[in-house]
Short mmCIF file of C-alpha atoms in Angstrom, two decimals:
data_model
loop_
_atom_site.label_atom_id
_atom_site.label_comp_id
_atom_site.label_asym_id
_atom_site.label_seq_id
_atom_site.Cartn_x
_atom_site.Cartn_y
_atom_site.Cartn_z
CA UNK A 738 -44.21 8.00 -32.62
CA UNK A 739 -41.85 6.50 -29.36
CA UNK A 740 -42.60 2.23 -28.73
CA UNK A 741 -44.03 2.19 -25.13
CA UNK A 742 -41.65 0.71 -22.58
CA UNK A 743 -42.84 -1.00 -18.95
CA UNK A 744 -45.50 -3.36 -20.89
CA UNK A 745 -45.08 -6.66 -19.15
CA UNK A 746 -45.69 -6.70 -15.55
CA UNK A 747 -44.10 -8.90 -12.48
CA UNK A 748 -47.22 -11.08 -12.80
CA UNK A 749 -46.72 -11.70 -16.10
CA UNK A 750 -43.44 -12.60 -16.13
CA UNK A 751 -43.89 -15.54 -12.90
CA UNK A 752 -46.63 -17.21 -14.80
CA UNK A 753 -45.10 -17.13 -17.98
CA UNK A 754 -45.19 -20.45 -19.94
CA UNK A 755 -44.68 -19.95 -22.71
CA UNK A 756 -41.50 -20.55 -24.95
CA UNK A 757 -40.77 -17.70 -26.31
CA UNK A 758 -39.80 -13.81 -26.70
CA UNK A 759 -41.90 -11.44 -24.19
CA UNK A 760 -41.02 -7.42 -24.90
CA UNK A 761 -41.39 -5.44 -22.47
CA UNK A 762 -40.46 -2.47 -25.19
CA UNK A 763 -36.83 -0.73 -26.06
CA UNK A 764 -35.53 -3.59 -27.02
CA UNK A 765 -35.78 -5.40 -23.83
CA UNK A 766 -37.32 -8.87 -23.97
CA UNK A 767 -38.28 -12.10 -21.20
CA UNK A 768 -36.78 -14.87 -22.75
CA UNK A 769 -38.36 -18.46 -22.26
CA UNK A 770 -36.91 -22.39 -23.00
CA UNK A 771 -38.62 -25.07 -24.54
CA UNK A 772 -37.18 -25.99 -20.92
CA UNK A 773 -38.83 -23.38 -18.68
CA UNK A 774 -35.81 -20.76 -17.91
CA UNK A 775 -35.82 -17.92 -18.19
CA UNK A 776 -33.63 -15.17 -19.02
CA UNK A 777 -34.41 -11.08 -19.95
CA UNK A 778 -32.44 -10.21 -23.24
CA UNK A 779 -31.96 -7.28 -24.91
CA UNK A 780 -31.94 -6.38 -29.11
CA UNK A 781 -30.62 -3.70 -30.73
CA UNK A 782 -29.23 -2.98 -34.45
CA UNK A 783 -26.06 -1.59 -35.68
CA UNK A 784 -25.32 -1.42 -38.57
CA UNK A 785 -28.39 -2.87 -40.41
CA UNK A 786 -27.54 -5.66 -38.29
CA UNK A 787 -29.75 -8.08 -35.06
CA UNK A 788 -28.07 -8.53 -31.63
CA UNK A 789 -28.35 -9.74 -28.28
CA UNK A 790 -27.07 -8.33 -25.17
CA UNK A 791 -28.43 -11.81 -21.65
CA UNK A 792 -28.61 -9.37 -18.93
CA UNK A 793 -29.65 -12.31 -16.29
CA UNK A 794 -30.99 -15.08 -15.24
CA UNK A 795 -34.62 -13.94 -13.98
CA UNK A 796 -34.00 -16.40 -11.02
CA UNK A 797 -31.26 -13.86 -10.15
CA UNK A 798 -32.91 -10.47 -11.87
CA UNK A 799 -35.42 -9.29 -11.01
CA UNK A 800 -38.42 -7.01 -13.56
CA UNK A 801 -37.22 -3.82 -12.23
CA UNK A 802 -33.05 -4.53 -12.45
CA UNK A 803 -33.38 -5.44 -15.29
CA UNK A 804 -34.89 -2.62 -16.68
CA UNK A 805 -32.71 -0.16 -15.09
CA UNK A 806 -29.64 -2.77 -16.92
CA UNK A 807 -31.56 -2.06 -20.09
CA UNK A 808 -31.51 1.99 -19.31
CA UNK A 809 -28.19 1.59 -19.55
CA UNK A 810 -28.16 -0.77 -23.27
CA UNK A 811 -30.00 1.89 -24.06
CA UNK A 812 -27.58 5.01 -23.16
CA UNK A 813 -24.78 3.13 -24.81
CA UNK A 814 -26.08 3.59 -27.57
CA UNK A 815 -27.12 6.66 -27.62
CA UNK A 816 -23.87 7.80 -27.02
CA UNK A 817 -22.36 5.72 -29.83
CA UNK A 818 -21.54 2.77 -27.76
CA UNK A 819 -21.81 -0.78 -28.98
CA UNK A 820 -23.34 -2.82 -26.14
CA UNK A 821 -21.80 -5.61 -26.97
CA UNK A 822 -18.12 -5.40 -27.46
CA UNK A 823 -18.70 -2.76 -24.31
CA UNK A 824 -19.85 -6.41 -22.83
CA UNK A 825 -17.21 -8.31 -24.74
CA UNK A 826 -14.01 -5.48 -22.59
CA UNK A 827 -15.96 -5.58 -19.62
CA UNK A 828 -15.23 -10.04 -20.17
CA UNK A 829 -11.99 -9.17 -20.76
CA UNK A 830 -11.13 -7.21 -18.45
CA UNK A 831 -12.69 -9.41 -15.35
CA UNK A 832 -10.54 -12.73 -17.80
CA UNK A 833 -6.81 -10.95 -16.87
CA UNK A 834 -6.09 -10.60 -13.11
CA UNK A 835 -2.00 -10.18 -11.86
CA UNK A 836 -1.43 -11.28 -8.93
CA UNK A 837 0.34 -8.13 -6.07
CA UNK A 838 4.35 -10.36 -6.54
CA UNK A 839 3.26 -10.03 -10.82
CA UNK A 840 2.25 -6.13 -10.47
CA UNK A 841 5.46 -5.91 -8.54
CA UNK A 842 8.22 -7.14 -10.64
CA UNK A 843 6.00 -5.40 -14.12
CA UNK A 844 6.29 -2.13 -11.39
CA UNK A 845 9.72 -2.20 -10.78
CA UNK A 846 11.15 -2.91 -14.34
CA UNK A 847 9.01 -0.57 -15.83
CA UNK A 848 10.80 2.04 -13.30
CA UNK A 849 14.22 -0.36 -13.46
CA UNK A 850 15.94 2.34 -16.31
CA UNK A 851 14.75 5.58 -14.85
CA UNK A 852 16.45 4.76 -11.63
CA UNK A 853 19.76 6.38 -11.85
CA UNK A 854 21.20 3.57 -8.84
CA UNK A 855 21.51 0.87 -10.65
CA UNK A 856 21.24 -0.24 -6.34
CA UNK A 857 18.42 0.72 -5.93
CA UNK A 858 15.96 -1.42 -8.18
CA UNK A 859 17.68 -4.12 -5.97
CA UNK A 860 16.30 -2.21 -2.64
CA UNK A 861 12.87 -2.47 -4.29
CA UNK A 862 13.08 -6.97 -5.25
CA UNK A 863 14.63 -7.08 -1.32
CA UNK A 864 12.13 -5.10 0.53
CA UNK A 865 9.56 -6.73 -1.93
CA UNK A 866 10.25 -9.61 -2.27
CA UNK A 867 10.98 -10.60 2.12
CA UNK A 868 9.01 -8.51 4.08
CA UNK A 869 5.36 -8.09 1.58
CA UNK A 870 5.05 -11.13 -1.12
CA UNK A 871 5.04 -14.02 1.83
CA UNK A 872 1.54 -12.29 2.76
CA UNK A 873 -0.04 -10.82 -0.57
CA UNK A 874 2.93 -12.18 -3.43
CA UNK A 875 0.44 -14.54 -4.86
CA UNK A 876 -2.86 -12.64 -4.16
CA UNK A 877 -5.14 -10.79 -7.02
CA UNK A 878 -4.09 -7.13 -7.40
CA UNK A 879 -7.33 -6.65 -7.38
CA UNK A 880 -8.06 -7.72 -4.31
CA UNK A 881 -5.34 -6.57 -1.64
CA UNK A 882 -7.03 -3.93 0.85
CA UNK A 883 -5.84 -2.50 4.04
CA UNK A 884 -6.19 -5.04 6.20
CA UNK A 885 -3.60 -6.77 3.56
CA UNK A 886 -1.15 -3.92 4.20
CA UNK A 887 -1.30 -3.69 7.82
CA UNK A 888 -0.78 -7.60 8.52
CA UNK A 889 2.38 -6.73 6.49
CA UNK A 890 3.56 -3.41 8.00
CA UNK A 891 2.80 -3.79 11.24
CA UNK A 892 5.44 -7.16 12.70
CA UNK A 893 8.34 -3.69 12.01
CA UNK A 894 6.34 -0.74 12.15
CA UNK A 895 7.99 -0.41 15.59
CA UNK A 896 11.32 -2.65 15.08
CA UNK A 897 12.26 -1.76 11.77
CA UNK A 898 10.41 1.41 11.11
CA UNK A 899 12.94 3.59 8.42
CA UNK A 900 12.38 0.15 6.08
CA UNK A 901 8.28 -0.75 7.14
CA UNK A 902 8.27 3.13 6.11
CA UNK A 903 9.84 2.32 2.69
CA UNK A 904 8.23 -0.48 1.98
CA UNK A 905 4.76 1.04 2.64
CA UNK A 906 5.79 3.69 -0.03
CA UNK A 907 6.56 0.92 -2.48
CA UNK A 908 3.47 -1.19 -2.08
CA UNK A 909 1.55 2.20 -2.59
CA UNK A 910 3.08 2.93 -6.26
CA UNK A 911 2.95 -0.34 -6.76
CA UNK A 912 -0.77 -0.62 -6.21
CA UNK A 913 -0.98 2.80 -8.25
CA UNK A 914 0.20 0.82 -10.67
CA UNK A 915 -2.47 -1.60 -11.36
CA UNK A 916 -5.29 0.45 -11.05
CA UNK A 917 -3.42 3.01 -13.27
CA UNK A 918 -3.56 -0.33 -15.80
CA UNK A 919 -7.29 -1.30 -14.92
CA UNK A 920 -5.84 -3.96 -12.31
CA UNK A 921 -7.88 -2.88 -9.26
CA UNK A 922 -10.42 -0.37 -8.73
CA UNK A 923 -10.99 2.23 -5.40
CA UNK A 924 -8.90 4.42 -2.48
CA UNK A 925 -4.97 2.80 -3.12
CA UNK A 926 -4.66 0.87 0.68
CA UNK A 927 -1.47 2.26 1.47
CA UNK A 928 -1.90 5.38 1.30
CA UNK A 929 -0.14 7.20 4.45
CA UNK A 930 -2.35 10.67 4.68
CA UNK A 931 -6.16 10.39 6.28
CA UNK A 932 -5.93 5.96 5.96
CA UNK A 933 -3.09 4.66 7.48
CA UNK A 934 -1.97 7.24 9.94
CA UNK A 935 -5.16 6.11 11.82
CA UNK A 936 -4.01 2.65 12.54
CA UNK A 937 -0.42 2.88 12.52
CA UNK A 938 2.46 5.40 14.69
CA UNK A 939 3.73 8.22 13.26
CA UNK A 940 7.41 7.28 11.90
CA UNK A 941 9.52 10.04 14.04
CA UNK A 942 7.91 9.12 17.17
CA UNK A 943 8.12 5.27 16.58
CA UNK A 944 12.11 6.46 15.00
CA UNK A 945 13.41 7.62 18.45
CA UNK A 946 14.07 4.58 19.79
CA UNK A 947 14.93 2.80 16.22
CA UNK A 948 18.93 2.38 16.88
CA UNK A 949 21.66 0.34 14.67
CA UNK A 950 23.20 -2.11 17.32
CA UNK A 951 27.43 -0.73 17.42
CA UNK A 952 31.13 -1.48 19.32
CA UNK A 953 31.90 0.28 22.01
CA UNK A 954 34.30 2.00 21.29
CA UNK A 955 37.38 0.52 23.25
CA UNK A 956 36.81 -2.40 21.21
CA UNK A 957 36.81 -1.36 17.20
CA UNK A 958 41.46 -1.92 17.95
CA UNK A 959 40.54 -5.50 18.88
CA UNK A 960 37.76 -5.78 15.99
CA UNK A 961 39.59 -3.91 12.99
CA UNK A 962 42.78 -6.85 14.19
CA UNK A 963 39.43 -9.62 13.46
CA UNK A 964 38.69 -8.05 10.22
CA UNK A 965 41.78 -7.68 8.22
CA UNK A 966 43.01 -11.25 9.41
CA UNK A 967 39.70 -11.90 7.01
CA UNK A 968 40.29 -12.64 2.95
CA UNK A 969 37.87 -11.02 0.54
CA UNK A 970 36.43 -7.47 -1.08
CA UNK A 971 33.59 -6.98 1.33
CA UNK A 972 35.52 -8.19 4.70
CA UNK A 973 38.20 -4.89 2.79
CA UNK A 974 34.89 -3.00 2.05
CA UNK A 975 33.50 -2.93 5.45
CA UNK A 976 37.14 -1.78 7.30
CA UNK A 977 36.99 0.87 4.03
CA UNK A 978 33.12 1.81 5.97
CA UNK A 979 34.33 1.71 8.92
CA UNK A 980 37.76 3.99 7.89
CA UNK A 981 35.52 6.82 5.84
CA UNK A 982 31.96 6.38 8.40
CA UNK A 983 30.21 6.17 4.98
CA UNK A 984 26.57 3.87 5.04
CA UNK A 985 26.90 0.94 3.71
CA UNK A 986 25.52 1.62 0.11
CA UNK A 987 27.54 4.73 -0.25
CA UNK A 988 29.62 2.16 0.20
CA UNK A 989 29.04 -0.47 -2.25
CA UNK A 990 27.84 1.49 -4.99
CA UNK A 991 31.22 4.32 -5.17
CA UNK A 992 32.62 3.58 -8.73
CA UNK A 993 36.60 4.53 -10.50
CA UNK A 994 35.63 8.10 -10.99
CA UNK A 995 34.77 8.89 -7.51
CA UNK A 996 38.40 8.71 -6.34
CA UNK A 997 41.76 10.75 -5.80
CA UNK A 998 43.78 9.24 -4.62
CA UNK A 999 46.78 11.61 -5.46
CA UNK A 1000 44.83 13.79 -2.94
CA UNK A 1001 43.30 11.42 -0.71
CA UNK A 1002 39.76 11.74 -1.60
CA UNK A 1003 36.42 10.46 -2.00
CA UNK A 1004 33.83 12.63 -4.05
CA UNK A 1005 30.67 10.41 -3.24
CA UNK A 1006 27.70 12.93 -6.34
CA UNK A 1007 24.43 13.99 -4.81
CA UNK A 1008 22.38 11.19 -5.96
CA UNK A 1009 23.73 8.67 -3.96
CA UNK A 1010 23.20 10.05 -0.94
CA UNK A 1011 21.12 10.27 1.82
CA UNK A 1012 20.50 14.06 1.99
CA UNK A 1013 21.25 14.22 -1.77
CA UNK A 1014 23.78 16.32 -1.67
CA UNK A 1015 28.06 15.57 -3.20
CA UNK A 1016 30.17 14.80 -0.34
CA UNK A 1017 33.57 14.94 0.48
CA UNK A 1018 34.94 12.05 1.99
CA UNK A 1019 39.07 12.68 3.22
CA UNK A 1020 40.47 9.23 3.37
CA UNK A 1021 43.76 7.51 5.46
CA UNK A 1022 45.85 6.29 4.83
CA UNK A 1023 44.95 2.61 5.72
CA UNK A 1024 41.43 3.65 3.35
CA UNK A 1025 43.90 4.83 0.25
CA UNK A 1026 45.62 1.41 0.87
CA UNK A 1027 42.61 -0.38 0.96
CA UNK A 1028 42.03 1.38 -2.80
CA UNK A 1029 44.82 -0.43 -3.81
CA UNK A 1030 44.63 -3.43 -3.77
CA UNK A 1031 40.79 -3.17 -5.26
CA UNK A 1032 43.24 -1.51 -8.34
CA UNK A 1033 44.86 -4.07 -8.56
CA UNK A 1034 42.11 -6.68 -8.72
CA UNK A 1035 39.75 -3.11 -11.11
CA UNK A 1036 37.41 -5.93 -13.66
CA UNK A 1037 34.81 -3.06 -13.36
CA UNK A 1038 33.95 0.24 -12.50
CA UNK A 1039 32.73 -0.46 -9.22
CA UNK A 1040 35.62 -0.33 -6.73
CA UNK A 1041 33.85 -3.05 -4.49
CA UNK A 1042 32.91 -5.90 -7.76
CA UNK A 1043 30.75 -8.35 -6.63
CA UNK A 1044 30.51 -11.80 -7.88
CA UNK A 1045 28.45 -10.90 -10.91
CA UNK A 1046 30.77 -8.98 -14.38
CA UNK A 1047 30.19 -5.34 -13.94
CA UNK A 1048 28.54 -5.01 -10.65
CA UNK A 1049 29.00 -4.66 -7.04
CA UNK A 1050 28.63 -5.87 -3.84
CA UNK A 1051 24.86 -6.94 -2.84
CA UNK A 1052 23.69 -5.16 -0.19
CA UNK A 1053 23.97 -7.98 2.63
CA UNK A 1054 28.00 -8.80 1.62
CA UNK A 1055 29.13 -6.62 4.83
CA UNK A 1056 25.74 -8.07 6.96
CA UNK A 1057 27.86 -11.81 6.00
CA UNK A 1058 31.51 -11.08 7.14
CA UNK A 1059 29.72 -9.48 10.28
CA UNK A 1060 28.80 -13.63 10.46
CA UNK A 1061 31.41 -14.95 9.03
CA UNK A 1062 33.66 -13.78 12.33
CA UNK A 1063 30.43 -14.30 14.61
CA UNK A 1064 29.97 -11.01 15.19
CA UNK A 1065 25.51 -11.25 14.33
CA UNK A 1066 24.88 -8.94 17.30
CA UNK A 1067 26.52 -5.99 14.69
CA UNK A 1068 25.12 -3.40 11.93
CA UNK A 1069 27.84 -1.96 9.78
CA UNK A 1070 25.44 0.86 9.67
CA UNK A 1071 25.83 0.98 13.14
CA UNK A 1072 29.95 2.12 13.49
CA UNK A 1073 28.77 5.21 12.20
CA UNK A 1074 27.46 5.41 15.94
CA UNK A 1075 30.88 4.23 17.69
CA UNK A 1076 33.59 6.54 15.48
CA UNK A 1077 29.70 9.48 16.73
CA UNK A 1078 30.55 8.53 20.01
CA UNK A 1079 34.43 8.26 19.74
CA UNK A 1080 34.65 11.79 18.53
CA UNK A 1081 32.41 13.33 21.72
CA UNK A 1082 34.04 11.50 24.50
CA UNK A 1083 37.78 10.51 23.37
CA UNK A 1084 38.39 13.74 21.49
CA UNK A 1085 39.01 17.66 21.21
CA UNK A 1086 37.18 17.55 17.71
CA UNK A 1087 34.33 19.96 18.06
CA UNK A 1088 30.48 18.65 17.31
CA UNK A 1089 30.34 20.18 13.59
CA UNK A 1090 32.77 17.86 12.27
CA UNK A 1091 31.48 14.51 13.68
CA UNK A 1092 28.59 15.22 12.18
CA UNK A 1093 29.58 15.84 8.56
CA UNK A 1094 31.48 13.67 8.00
CA UNK A 1095 29.09 11.77 8.79
CA UNK A 1096 26.69 13.70 6.30
CA UNK A 1097 24.27 14.47 8.87
CA UNK A 1098 21.77 17.65 8.21
CA UNK A 1099 23.11 20.29 10.54
CA UNK A 1100 19.97 20.76 12.47
CA UNK A 1101 19.48 25.17 12.17
CA UNK A 1102 19.38 27.48 9.75
CA UNK A 1103 22.55 29.14 11.89
CA UNK A 1104 24.79 26.50 12.42
CA UNK A 1105 24.30 26.26 7.93
CA UNK A 1106 25.24 29.77 7.67
CA UNK A 1107 28.43 29.74 9.34
CA UNK A 1108 29.01 25.69 7.95
CA UNK A 1109 28.29 27.08 3.80
CA UNK A 1110 32.23 24.90 3.67
CA UNK A 1111 32.29 21.18 4.19
CA UNK A 1112 34.95 21.29 6.31
CA UNK A 1113 37.89 18.82 4.36
CA UNK A 1114 40.72 19.74 5.47
CA UNK A 1115 40.35 19.37 9.14
CA UNK A 1116 37.54 16.37 9.18
CA UNK A 1117 40.34 14.47 6.90
CA UNK A 1118 43.17 15.68 10.55
CA UNK A 1119 39.77 14.19 11.83
CA UNK A 1120 39.67 10.82 10.05
CA UNK A 1121 43.49 10.26 10.36
CA UNK A 1122 42.45 10.94 13.88
CA UNK A 1123 39.73 7.89 14.05
CA UNK A 1124 42.51 5.09 12.06
CA UNK A 1125 45.19 5.47 14.29
CA UNK A 1126 41.94 4.68 17.79
CA UNK A 1127 40.70 1.93 14.54
CA UNK A 1128 44.39 0.62 14.50
CA UNK A 1129 45.42 -0.35 18.22
CA UNK A 1130 45.25 -2.55 20.65
CA UNK A 1131 42.93 -1.83 23.78
CA UNK A 1132 46.67 -2.60 25.09
CA UNK A 1133 48.45 -0.18 23.22
CA UNK A 1134 46.31 2.35 23.93
#
């Protein structure tokens, strides 16, 4: 015969003052203490031992709510679980708190060895430290919400959208890691589709107006003259970047096994390229001379070594050269635009040669069909011409 439940009434619970335990049935008891305070207790037996689980004070938990909680305990017992052990686990989870910054570090540490490019981990850390951590770094990751994410992204969404878009994706992955580890619950507030896309402009629309500060091509000779007068690995790396029309990450990640000085060729592997396709770069005479300078001080795998042993330059080192030259108005990436403008306005080299030199994606399938090769020999002539132009001052032209 089943034991009766719901034996207590709301009036009985409210008026009872005698210390003791009063059964509602099904393991639920009202406990009245000698001081007159009341609380709910769930009693059960497991492995021939009696256990009690507190369900809350009467002032905070009504009779109906206490019955719902007791029913949950009975279901747990029916499933073979131990309610008291479950309570301890829940409290342990509640006690484990990590800030967003701690989660970001843990995520990077967990994935660092899986990233092919060492600089990738540094970029992750730098981006989050610069933009996210000042806003949400010290906040419990369980409490990070949509408002927080938007607060991080909005200041740079229209001015530095490429950076902001990468930042959003990185925040999303850190929060997903935290959810998987049981540190937070619910939807990811950094997700784009159906969420942030309703609050922020489309990246493609914003990026159309986003330009990197570039030097007008008629001024390149004077600039290069000043650059060559500067000492240091970073100065040579910037000069090499300009002569090869390459991106910063391609330069600072360059390894000696990619270089063939006798063939005057630099082959960048696909994993280090933005378009994930191998890119061959023909080298002018001055670029080869720079490589020989770097070879004379070689102490590792990186062509342009950094301050630490077995590491390359940081991604800020080339910008630091521009600042020392009092040209903080320029960006390293902008010199690719300088090269592109020179090729279009001062030469008869076909457009596709300059696009190939910049490792841009072809615009159409038809163009791709006709340009399956990389036009290396023709590009070599163009890069030689660019080096000659960049080596002349205005008075020599």
